GROMACS .gro file of C-alpha atoms in nm:
model
  503
    1MET     CA    1   9.804  15.039   4.080
    2THR     CA    2  10.144  15.139   4.203
    3THR     CA    3  10.374  14.857   4.244
    4TYR     CA    4  10.724  14.831   4.428
    5ASP     CA    5  10.968  14.539   4.338
    6ALA     CA    6  11.261  14.419   4.529
    7ASN     CA    7  11.471  14.139   4.525
    8GLY     CA    8  11.228  13.941   4.350
    9VAL     CA    9  10.930  14.031   4.586
   10THR     CA   10  10.656  14.246   4.446
   11LEU     CA   11  10.431  14.476   4.642
   12GLU     CA   12  10.145  14.655   4.569
   13GLN     CA   13  10.029  14.984   4.717
   14VAL     CA   14   9.714  14.949   4.898
   15ARG     CA   15   9.705  15.323   5.017
   16GLU     CA   16   9.955  15.554   5.127
   17TYR     CA   17  10.209  15.386   5.357
   18VAL     CA   18  10.042  15.057   5.321
   19TRP     CA   19  10.214  14.814   5.078
   20GLU     CA   20  10.105  14.443   5.041
   21ILE     CA   21  10.281  14.138   4.928
   22PRO     CA   22   9.950  13.943   4.787
   23GLN     CA   23   9.888  13.608   4.916
   24ASP     CA   24  10.024  13.332   4.675
   25GLY     CA   25  10.128  12.970   4.661
   26GLU     CA   26  10.128  12.818   5.060
   27MET     CA   27  10.105  13.158   5.197
   28ARG     CA   28   9.816  13.150   5.424
   29VAL     CA   29   9.761  13.536   5.432
   30PRO     CA   30   9.915  13.808   5.243
   31ALA     CA   31  10.211  14.026   5.386
   32ARG     CA   32  10.191  14.417   5.472
   33VAL     CA   33  10.463  14.656   5.516
   34LEU     CA   34  10.387  14.987   5.671
   35ALA     CA   35  10.628  15.245   5.544
   36SER     CA   36  10.742  15.537   5.299
   37GLU     CA   37  10.927  15.478   5.000
   38SER     CA   38  11.232  15.593   5.165
   39LEU     CA   39  11.179  15.347   5.436
   40LEU     CA   40  11.080  15.075   5.218
   41ASP     CA   41  11.416  15.111   5.003
   42GLU     CA   42  11.615  15.060   5.331
   43ILE     CA   43  11.342  14.749   5.447
   44SER     CA   44  11.417  14.587   5.116
   45ASP     CA   45  11.794  14.593   5.147
   46ASP     CA   46  11.834  14.316   5.320
   47LYS     CA   47  11.621  13.974   5.380
   48THR     CA   48  11.314  14.158   5.566
   49LEU     CA   49  11.074  14.090   5.283
   50GLU     CA   50  11.161  13.735   5.221
   51GLN     CA   51  11.162  13.689   5.621
   52LEU     CA   52  10.801  13.867   5.617
   53GLN     CA   53  10.685  13.645   5.345
   54ASN     CA   54  10.808  13.314   5.527
   55THR     CA   55  10.611  13.435   5.818
   56THR     CA   56  10.287  13.402   5.614
   57HIS     CA   57  10.333  13.039   5.642
   58LEU     CA   58  10.312  12.999   5.993
   59PRO     CA   59   9.986  12.785   6.119
   60GLY     CA   60   9.663  13.024   6.217
   61ILE     CA   61   9.827  13.326   6.124
   62THR     CA   62   9.541  13.579   6.079
   63ASP     CA   63   9.459  13.861   5.846
   64TYR     CA   64   9.828  13.967   5.750
   65ALA     CA   65  10.216  13.934   5.869
   66ILE     CA   66  10.295  14.298   5.915
   67CYS     CA   67  10.631  14.482   5.940
   68MET     CA   68  10.657  14.802   6.087
   69PRO     CA   69  10.819  15.110   5.935
   70ASP     CA   70  11.165  15.038   6.135
   71GLY     CA   71  11.170  14.661   6.001
   72HIS     CA   72  11.472  14.506   5.924
   73GLN     CA   73  11.639  14.138   5.898
   74GLY     CA   74  11.614  13.936   6.234
   75TYR     CA   75  11.623  13.560   6.328
   76GLY     CA   76  11.353  13.397   6.130
   77PHE     CA   77  11.100  13.627   6.171
   78PRO     CA   78  11.189  14.026   6.098
   79VAL     CA   79  11.259  14.261   6.355
   80GLY     CA   80  10.959  14.492   6.350
   81GLY     CA   81  10.752  14.208   6.282
   82VAL     CA   82  10.363  14.123   6.405
   83GLY     CA   83  10.196  13.808   6.327
   84ALA     CA   84   9.861  13.714   6.500
   85MET     CA   85   9.817  13.329   6.545
   86ASP     CA   86   9.492  13.188   6.672
   87ALA     CA   87   9.544  13.061   6.983
   88GLU     CA   88   9.316  12.743   6.949
   89ASN     CA   89   9.416  12.610   6.601
   90GLY     CA   90   9.755  12.825   6.542
   91CYS     CA   91  10.076  12.826   6.698
   92ILE     CA   92  10.341  13.027   6.880
   93SER     CA   93  10.690  13.063   6.777
   94PRO     CA   94  10.995  13.154   7.003
   95GLY     CA   95  11.173  13.295   6.661
   96ALA     CA   96  10.870  13.536   6.623
   97VAL     CA   97  10.936  13.662   6.990
   98GLY     CA   98  11.315  13.704   6.983
   99TYR     CA   99  11.620  13.566   7.193
  100ASP     CA  100  11.583  13.898   7.431
  101ILE     CA  101  11.229  13.794   7.551
  102ASN     CA  102  11.103  14.139   7.692
  103CYS     CA  103  11.358  14.352   7.550
  104GLY     CA  104  11.165  14.684   7.639
  105VAL     CA  105  11.185  15.059   7.735
  106ARG     CA  106  11.068  15.265   8.027
  107MET     CA  107  11.089  15.617   8.077
  108MET     CA  108  11.120  15.824   8.415
  109THR     CA  109  11.010  16.184   8.435
  110THR     CA  110  11.144  16.454   8.649
  111ASN     CA  111  11.112  16.789   8.760
  112LEU     CA  112  11.422  16.876   8.664
  113THR     CA  113  11.500  17.111   8.363
  114TYR     CA  114  11.802  17.098   8.121
  115ASP     CA  115  11.956  17.393   8.297
  116ASP     CA  116  11.960  17.179   8.640
  117VAL     CA  117  12.173  16.933   8.468
  118ARG     CA  118  12.412  17.144   8.273
  119GLY     CA  119  12.723  17.165   8.445
  120HIS     CA  120  12.693  16.823   8.574
  121GLU     CA  121  12.672  16.612   8.275
  122ARG     CA  122  13.028  16.440   8.315
  123GLU     CA  123  12.981  16.397   8.667
  124LEU     CA  124  12.623  16.207   8.579
  125VAL     CA  125  12.756  15.991   8.320
  126ASP     CA  126  13.048  15.866   8.532
  127SER     CA  127  12.839  15.817   8.815
  128LEU     CA  128  12.559  15.630   8.641
  129PHE     CA  129  12.850  15.405   8.453
  130ALA     CA  130  12.993  15.340   8.781
  131ASN     CA  131  12.661  15.229   8.968
  132VAL     CA  132  12.463  15.056   8.674
  133PRO     CA  133  12.631  14.728   8.579
  134SER     CA  134  12.664  14.687   8.195
  135GLY     CA  135  12.849  14.476   7.930
  136LEU     CA  136  12.877  14.112   7.855
  137GLY     CA  137  12.853  13.838   8.128
  138GLY     CA  138  12.771  13.900   8.501
  139GLY     CA  139  12.734  14.155   8.749
  140GLY     CA  140  12.390  14.286   8.865
  141ILE     CA  141  12.247  14.523   9.140
  142VAL     CA  142  12.105  14.210   9.299
  143GLU     CA  143  12.281  13.871   9.285
  144ALA     CA  144  12.028  13.569   9.384
  145GLY     CA  145  12.001  13.235   9.515
  146ILE     CA  146  11.762  12.992   9.323
  147ASP     CA  147  11.470  13.082   9.531
  148THR     CA  148  11.471  13.453   9.477
  149ILE     CA  149  11.514  13.382   9.114
  150ASP     CA  150  11.198  13.175   9.124
  151GLU     CA  151  11.024  13.457   9.299
  152ILE     CA  152  11.130  13.710   9.088
  153LEU     CA  153  11.006  13.521   8.793
  154ALA     CA  154  10.673  13.428   8.930
  155ARG     CA  155  10.600  13.759   9.080
  156GLY     CA  156  10.792  14.039   8.849
  157VAL     CA  157  10.786  14.404   9.006
  158ASP     CA  158  10.566  14.303   9.299
  159TRP     CA  159  10.917  14.133   9.422
  160ALA     CA  160  11.076  14.450   9.392
  161LEU     CA  161  10.809  14.648   9.562
  162GLU     CA  162  10.845  14.394   9.892
  163HIS     CA  163  11.199  14.415   9.877
  164GLY     CA  164  11.206  14.800   9.856
  165TYR     CA  165  11.318  14.845   9.477
  166ALA     CA  166  10.966  14.979   9.406
  167VAL     CA  167  10.710  15.174   9.504
  168GLU     CA  168  10.314  15.140   9.427
  169ASP     CA  169  10.293  15.369   9.159
  170ASP     CA  170  10.587  15.209   8.946
  171LEU     CA  171  10.368  14.900   8.938
  172ARG     CA  172  10.046  15.097   8.815
  173HIS     CA  173  10.258  15.253   8.518
  174CYS     CA  174  10.405  14.973   8.372
  175GLU     CA  175  10.259  14.712   8.109
  176ASP     CA  176  10.032  14.484   8.277
  177GLU     CA  177  10.152  14.632   8.615
  178GLY     CA  178  10.487  14.428   8.591
  179VAL     CA  179  10.350  14.093   8.625
  180ARG     CA  180  10.253  13.805   8.366
  181GLU     CA  181  10.032  13.589   8.602
  182GLU     CA  182  10.089  13.280   8.342
  183ALA     CA  183  10.418  13.277   8.423
  184ASP     CA  184  10.592  12.930   8.608
  185PRO     CA  185  10.935  12.941   8.715
  186ALA     CA  186  10.947  12.522   8.662
  187MET     CA  187  10.951  12.592   8.289
  188VAL     CA  188  11.277  12.782   8.285
  189SER     CA  189  11.588  12.544   8.267
  190GLN     CA  190  11.835  12.557   8.529
  191LYS     CA  191  12.102  12.688   8.307
  192ALA     CA  192  11.856  12.978   8.189
  193LYS     CA  193  11.839  13.062   8.592
  194ASP     CA  194  12.209  13.051   8.635
  195ARG     CA  195  12.257  13.271   8.345
  196GLY     CA  196  12.038  13.535   8.492
  197LYS     CA  197  12.086  13.503   8.889
  198ASN     CA  198  12.390  13.783   8.847
  199GLN     CA  199  12.241  13.990   8.607
  200ILE     CA  200  11.943  14.141   8.805
  201GLY     CA  201  11.954  14.482   8.748
  202SER     CA  202  12.206  14.513   8.451
  203LEU     CA  203  12.212  14.684   8.107
  204GLY     CA  204  12.411  14.391   7.934
  205SER     CA  205  12.554  14.483   7.597
  206GLY     CA  206  12.493  14.569   7.197
  207ASN     CA  207  12.207  14.833   7.178
  208HIS     CA  208  12.086  14.852   7.517
  209PHE     CA  209  12.156  15.158   7.715
  210LEU     CA  210  12.049  15.434   7.974
  211GLU     CA  211  12.016  15.767   7.851
  212VAL     CA  212  11.947  16.092   8.035
  213GLN     CA  213  11.734  16.319   7.799
  214ARG     CA  214  11.574  16.651   7.776
  215VAL     CA  215  11.207  16.709   7.603
  216THR     CA  216  11.269  16.926   7.307
  217ASP     CA  217  10.915  16.917   7.180
  218VAL     CA  218  10.535  16.869   7.266
  219PHE     CA  219  10.300  16.820   7.011
  220ASP     CA  220  10.006  16.731   7.189
  221ASP     CA  221   9.941  16.959   7.528
  222GLU     CA  222   9.659  16.769   7.665
  223VAL     CA  223   9.810  16.418   7.614
  224GLY     CA  224  10.163  16.564   7.722
  225ALA     CA  225  10.011  16.689   8.050
  226ALA     CA  226   9.843  16.365   8.094
  227PHE     CA  227  10.212  16.196   8.041
  228GLY     CA  228  10.379  16.437   8.291
  229LEU     CA  229  10.586  16.606   8.021
  230THR     CA  230  10.654  16.929   7.928
  231ALA     CA  231  10.925  17.146   7.676
  232ASP     CA  232  11.320  17.131   7.852
  233GLN     CA  233  11.217  16.890   8.108
  234ILE     CA  234  11.467  16.616   8.222
  235VAL     CA  235  11.375  16.238   8.151
  236VAL     CA  236  11.546  15.897   8.171
  237LEU     CA  237  11.532  15.631   7.908
  238ILE     CA  238  11.612  15.257   8.000
  239HIS     CA  239  11.634  15.014   7.740
  240CYS     CA  240  11.741  14.627   7.817
  241GLY     CA  241  11.559  14.308   7.851
  242SER     CA  242  11.604  13.957   8.030
  243ARG     CA  243  11.993  13.911   7.971
  244GLY     CA  244  12.134  13.559   7.942
  245LEU     CA  245  11.820  13.415   8.137
  246GLY     CA  246  11.562  13.511   7.833
  247HIS     CA  247  11.843  13.417   7.554
  248GLN     CA  248  11.876  13.064   7.721
  249THR     CA  249  11.484  13.035   7.756
  250CYS     CA  250  11.446  13.103   7.385
  251ASN     CA  251  11.733  12.856   7.293
  252ASP     CA  252  11.605  12.602   7.498
  253TYR     CA  253  11.247  12.597   7.335
  254LEU     CA  254  11.394  12.602   6.964
  255ARG     CA  255  11.581  12.313   7.032
  256LYS     CA  256  11.294  12.117   7.184
  257ILE     CA  257  11.058  12.230   6.937
  258GLU     CA  258  11.294  12.126   6.650
  259GLN     CA  259  11.314  11.762   6.847
  260HIS     CA  260  10.916  11.720   6.890
  261HIS     CA  261  10.753  11.896   6.605
  262GLN     CA  262  10.974  11.812   6.313
  263GLY     CA  263  10.655  11.782   6.083
  264LEU     CA  264  10.524  12.138   6.150
  265LEU     CA  265  10.897  12.250   6.076
  266ASP     CA  266  10.897  12.060   5.766
  267GLN     CA  267  10.594  12.282   5.631
  268LEU     CA  268  10.784  12.602   5.738
  269PRO     CA  269  11.028  12.780   5.460
  270ASP     CA  270  11.276  12.878   5.715
  271LYS     CA  271  11.356  12.672   6.024
  272GLU     CA  272  11.427  12.970   6.221
  273LEU     CA  273  11.050  12.986   6.244
  274ALA     CA  274  11.010  12.674   6.451
  275ALA     CA  275  10.672  12.704   6.628
  276ALA     CA  276  10.454  12.476   6.862
  277PRO     CA  277  10.126  12.395   6.786
  278ALA     CA  278   9.866  12.591   6.993
  279GLY     CA  279   9.745  12.355   7.259
  280SER     CA  280  10.067  12.138   7.267
  281GLN     CA  281  10.252  12.034   7.584
  282LEU     CA  282  10.546  12.276   7.437
  283ALA     CA  283  10.341  12.567   7.333
  284GLU     CA  284  10.218  12.569   7.702
  285GLU     CA  285  10.539  12.533   7.877
  286TYR     CA  286  10.707  12.793   7.636
  287TYR     CA  287  10.451  13.060   7.700
  288ALA     CA  288  10.447  13.011   8.065
  289ALA     CA  289  10.851  13.009   8.034
  290MET     CA  290  10.828  13.341   7.837
  291ASN     CA  291  10.603  13.487   8.084
  292ALA     CA  292  10.849  13.403   8.343
  293ALA     CA  293  11.131  13.556   8.162
  294ILE     CA  294  10.893  13.894   8.072
  295ASN     CA  295  10.850  13.903   8.476
  296PHE     CA  296  11.235  13.900   8.511
  297ALA     CA  297  11.303  14.175   8.249
  298TRP     CA  298  11.054  14.408   8.417
  299VAL     CA  299  11.245  14.342   8.745
  300ASN     CA  300  11.581  14.413   8.581
  301ARG     CA  301  11.444  14.771   8.451
  302GLN     CA  302  11.299  14.842   8.795
  303LEU     CA  303  11.620  14.773   8.969
  304ILE     CA  304  11.798  14.985   8.726
  305MET     CA  305  11.549  15.275   8.756
  306HIS     CA  306  11.599  15.243   9.146
  307ARG     CA  307  11.969  15.283   9.085
  308THR     CA  308  11.942  15.573   8.885
  309ARG     CA  309  11.720  15.739   9.127
  310GLU     CA  310  11.999  15.673   9.392
  311VAL     CA  311  12.251  15.826   9.157
  312PHE     CA  312  12.035  16.143   9.101
  313GLU     CA  313  12.034  16.201   9.480
  314ARG     CA  314  12.386  16.206   9.513
  315VAL     CA  315  12.472  16.421   9.217
  316PHE     CA  316  12.204  16.665   9.307
  317ASP     CA  317  12.163  16.646   9.650
  318ARG     CA  318  11.820  16.600   9.684
  319SER     CA  319  11.577  16.308   9.736
  320TRP     CA  320  11.433  16.138   9.446
  321GLN     CA  321  11.072  16.226   9.550
  322ASP     CA  322  11.168  16.584   9.571
  323MET     CA  323  11.278  16.556   9.221
  324GLU     CA  324  10.955  16.362   9.124
  325MET     CA  325  11.152  16.107   8.934
  326GLU     CA  326  10.842  15.878   8.841
  327LEU     CA  327  10.778  15.616   8.618
  328LEU     CA  328  10.621  15.718   8.279
  329TYR     CA  329  10.544  15.382   8.144
  330ASP     CA  330  10.754  15.055   8.085
  331VAL     CA  331  10.635  14.901   7.766
  332ALA     CA  332  10.774  14.559   7.574
  333HIS     CA  333  10.869  14.504   7.242
  334ASN     CA  334  10.967  14.125   7.235
  335ILE     CA  335  10.660  13.944   7.333
  336ALA     CA  336  10.391  13.737   7.265
  337LYS     CA  337  10.045  13.768   7.460
  338LYS     CA  338   9.705  13.605   7.445
  339GLU     CA  339   9.491  13.889   7.322
  340THR     CA  340   9.144  13.929   7.182
  341HIS     CA  341   9.095  14.101   6.843
  342THR     CA  342   8.873  14.110   6.556
  343VAL     CA  343   8.993  13.916   6.291
  344GLY     CA  344   8.915  14.073   5.938
  345ALA     CA  345   8.931  14.430   6.084
  346ALA     CA  346   9.262  14.506   5.960
  347SER     CA  347   9.141  14.394   5.605
  348HIS     CA  348   8.851  14.621   5.625
  349SER     CA  349   9.040  14.936   5.810
  350ALA     CA  350   9.311  14.934   5.532
  351ASP     CA  351   9.076  14.927   5.219
  352ALA     CA  352   8.841  15.163   5.348
  353ALA     CA  353   8.980  15.451   5.159
  354SER     CA  354   8.864  15.245   4.838
  355GLY     CA  355   8.490  15.205   5.001
  356ALA     CA  356   8.522  14.824   5.111
  357GLU     CA  357   8.224  14.695   5.273
  358PRO     CA  358   8.253  14.543   5.638
  359ARG     CA  359   8.371  14.139   5.593
  360ALA     CA  360   8.101  13.901   5.703
  361ASP     CA  361   8.350  13.680   5.854
  362GLU     CA  362   8.477  13.916   6.097
  363THR     CA  363   8.492  13.767   6.444
  364GLU     CA  364   8.659  13.809   6.806
  365ARG     CA  365   8.884  13.551   6.866
  366GLU     CA  366   9.196  13.476   7.102
  367LEU     CA  367   9.541  13.516   6.933
  368TYR     CA  368   9.897  13.493   7.042
  369VAL     CA  369   9.987  13.805   6.926
  370HIS     CA  370  10.356  13.786   6.848
  371ARG     CA  371  10.540  14.152   6.857
  372LYS     CA  372  10.928  14.102   6.787
  373GLY     CA  373  11.094  14.462   6.772
  374ALA     CA  374  10.706  14.585   6.766
  375THR     CA  375  10.525  14.785   7.055
  376ARG     CA  376  10.174  14.757   7.194
  377ALA     CA  377  10.019  15.059   7.085
  378PHE     CA  378   9.636  15.020   7.260
  379PRO     CA  379   9.412  15.332   7.197
  380ALA     CA  380   9.201  15.533   7.466
  381GLY     CA  381   8.934  15.374   7.619
  382HIS     CA  382   9.107  15.030   7.602
  383PRO     CA  383   9.049  14.828   7.913
  384GLU     CA  384   9.439  14.705   7.904
  385VAL     CA  385   9.573  15.074   7.912
  386PRO     CA  386   9.630  15.188   8.257
  387ALA     CA  387   9.373  15.363   8.433
  388ALA     CA  388   9.610  15.685   8.455
  389TYR     CA  389   9.603  15.698   8.064
  390ARG     CA  390   9.284  15.538   7.958
  391ASP     CA  391   9.141  15.858   7.870
  392VAL     CA  392   9.444  15.971   7.642
  393GLY     CA  393   9.589  15.601   7.508
  394GLN     CA  394   9.885  15.425   7.629
  395PRO     CA  395  10.218  15.567   7.615
  396VAL     CA  396  10.441  15.424   7.378
  397ILE     CA  397  10.821  15.493   7.352
  398ILE     CA  398  11.035  15.489   7.051
  399PRO     CA  399  11.426  15.521   7.111
  400GLY     CA  400  11.628  15.668   6.854
  401SER     CA  401  11.993  15.671   6.832
  402MET     CA  402  12.268  15.833   7.054
  403GLY     CA  403  12.287  16.127   6.801
  404ALA     CA  404  11.922  16.156   6.732
  405GLY     CA  405  11.597  16.229   6.911
  406SER     CA  406  11.342  15.979   7.078
  407TYR     CA  407  10.997  15.979   7.094
  408VAL     CA  408  10.679  15.939   7.308
  409LEU     CA  409  10.365  15.857   7.137
  410ARG     CA  410  10.030  15.734   7.262
  411GLY     CA  411   9.855  15.440   7.126
  412GLY     CA  412   9.655  15.528   6.806
  413GLU     CA  413   9.287  15.469   6.710
  414ALA     CA  414   9.371  15.269   6.392
  415SER     CA  415   9.614  15.045   6.557
  416MET     CA  416   9.346  14.776   6.683
  417ASP     CA  417   9.220  14.744   6.303
  418LEU     CA  418   9.552  14.807   6.123
  419THR     CA  419   9.827  14.632   6.331
  420PHE     CA  420   9.671  14.421   6.612
  421GLY     CA  421   9.734  14.730   6.869
  422SER     CA  422  10.105  14.757   6.745
  423THR     CA  423  10.332  15.004   6.620
  424ALA     CA  424  10.706  15.049   6.572
  425HIS     CA  425  10.974  15.026   6.844
  426GLY     CA  426  11.299  15.230   6.774
  427ALA     CA  427  11.482  15.347   6.456
  428GLY     CA  428  11.549  15.026   6.304
  429ARG     CA  429  11.890  14.916   6.197
  430LEU     CA  430  12.085  14.996   5.878
  431MET     CA  431  12.405  14.829   5.930
  432SER     CA  432  12.519  14.512   6.075
  433ARG     CA  433  12.726  14.545   6.373
  434THR     CA  434  13.031  14.409   6.187
  435GLN     CA  435  12.963  14.684   5.910
  436ALA     CA  436  12.942  14.944   6.160
  437LYS     CA  437  13.268  14.846   6.302
  438ASP     CA  438  13.413  14.893   5.981
  439GLU     CA  439  13.267  15.234   5.926
  440TYR     CA  440  13.320  15.399   6.265
  441TRP     CA  441  13.563  15.426   6.521
  442GLY     CA  442  13.416  15.452   6.877
  443GLY     CA  443  13.635  15.720   6.995
  444ASP     CA  444  13.585  15.954   6.711
  445VAL     CA  445  13.205  15.878   6.726
  446GLN     CA  446  13.203  15.958   7.136
  447GLU     CA  447  13.435  16.295   7.073
  448GLU     CA  448  13.197  16.419   6.785
  449LEU     CA  449  12.869  16.369   6.996
  450GLU     CA  450  13.031  16.533   7.285
  451SER     CA  451  13.177  16.851   7.075
  452ASP     CA  452  12.890  16.870   6.830
  453HIS     CA  453  12.598  16.815   7.022
  454GLN     CA  454  12.676  16.809   7.419
  455ILE     CA  455  12.604  16.452   7.431
  456TYR     CA  456  12.832  16.273   7.709
  457VAL     CA  457  12.859  15.893   7.616
  458LYS     CA  458  13.035  15.635   7.824
  459ALA     CA  459  13.069  15.269   7.743
  460GLN     CA  460  13.233  14.938   7.849
  461SER     CA  461  13.456  14.934   7.487
  462GLY     CA  462  13.503  15.151   7.190
  463ALA     CA  463  13.348  14.892   6.962
  464THR     CA  464  13.010  14.925   7.136
  465VAL     CA  465  13.008  15.292   7.069
  466ALA     CA  466  13.090  15.230   6.694
  467GLU     CA  467  12.814  14.943   6.657
  468GLU     CA  468  12.575  15.203   6.809
  469ALA     CA  469  12.673  15.522   6.594
  470PRO     CA  470  12.393  15.749   6.492
  471GLY     CA  471  12.442  15.654   6.101
  472VAL     CA  472  12.392  15.277   6.185
  473TYR     CA  473  12.008  15.336   6.238
  474LYS     CA  474  11.733  15.451   6.006
  475ASP     CA  475  11.577  15.798   6.055
  476VAL     CA  476  11.369  15.785   6.368
  477ASP     CA  477  11.203  16.126   6.246
  478GLU     CA  478  11.048  15.908   5.924
  479VAL     CA  479  10.967  15.596   6.106
  480VAL     CA  480  10.762  15.826   6.346
  481ARG     CA  481  10.611  16.037   6.098
  482VAL     CA  482  10.468  15.712   5.928
  483SER     CA  483  10.317  15.586   6.260
  484ASP     CA  484  10.153  15.912   6.299
  485ALA     CA  485  10.016  15.953   5.974
  486LEU     CA  486   9.878  15.590   5.983
  487GLY     CA  487   9.718  15.664   6.287
  488ILE     CA  488   9.841  15.344   6.471
  489GLY     CA  489  10.115  15.587   6.722
  490ASP     CA  490  10.056  15.959   6.769
  491LYS     CA  491  10.307  16.183   6.823
  492VAL     CA  492  10.317  16.344   7.176
  493ALA     CA  493  10.670  16.441   7.249
  494ARG     CA  494  11.034  16.424   7.123
  495THR     CA  495  11.321  16.403   7.331
  496PHE     CA  496  11.721  16.464   7.252
  497PRO     CA  497  11.999  16.281   7.435
  498VAL     CA  498  12.236  16.472   7.730
  499CYS     CA  499  12.411  16.163   7.823
  500ASN     CA  500  12.438  15.792   7.783
  501ILE     CA  501  12.556  15.489   7.898
  502LYS     CA  502  12.638  15.138   7.725
  503GLY     CA  503  12.755  14.795   7.787
   0.00000   0.00000   0.00000
């Protein structure tokens, strides 16, 4: 058996790209890392494996704690982590969702080609930067009172539709049609609402961005056609989340859980995994508040898309309808959802190559599926895939760095068995933000991207550009190659940046 040793943790290779930390001591389940050896070398550079192993101690966790190919160290639960906890006897963990609830991505297609945009790049990036709020703190497309905030938290993108910021097709091409019905605005604190009320329709800072891209490759013509993607086409990618409202909501419930469920915390190897027992009052309240923050994030990205349509209209002197600026899909990657899965299926599928027999204890169970820096990737035929894509599979959007390509995948046939219907969410960081600022100078990065790659970047500060320099991230091509090889997310198309704005 092939093994891999890193930082005192031994992984055993189950099959190609599947590595297991065997169940030992107080671990409730084994842990699995989905990676090539080159990605595993990078994943093992920080505390990712230790955090993944700690995750196996959470009550009710089923089958495996899983780390995606883009995994890296996070708060308690690794970024790129997936954990499915029994919804009746398990728990829900804010740390396993993340502070930026429903951080996610959406892609908008157009009928423009790269030639249509050439010569307009500087005007386009300047206009997008001037019209799409970004950076730390306040400033949004809409500033709202408490009644409006509560409506957004309860109704999601349906609120945007009523107020003219969306069309019906936008809802049909969004995960959950842009609303989580289980949301309860009353479970979101006033402090969180105050932080969010002037940030509706804003990118924020850090790794959040709006990027105009061109499609360089279509790997699957049939699925590409279903997604409306063709070579040399211009698309727009938006990456952001729930801003200060989501961050405050996560922080509020972490503190409440620490106060009320100290006994459970004492059983865990890391208090950052703070969790509320399934069925407890705090579990129900957090789930309702998290779903409200999810709705807020969907509205946030919808308003940015609305403003982007307006910018394109001014720059190209055509209506957005004439340019066919349509939402391909919006998918979350910091989220927990109640989903029904076959428990035990992951174990059987991963070992199938060695001739394992189906497990007698495979059962359908409702689970809290936590995806932190991981993307839902449901295959063709799944009832929760939007009708427009049900025959080909759910669109999955994997952003790369500013100097690398991004990818559109479709949910793979093996995803339900291997990963509870999940795949990677991006390239994954190699460097901390502090290290990145020591290694790179923002102005130099901008000049190099423009001169060498014809990529136009505008940001609130040079530090932000340095933090997000291409060398800060893993190789997105390798992340996607592993996802495709495992059958959890199949390659459909690749894109490359034209211009990018950041906070």
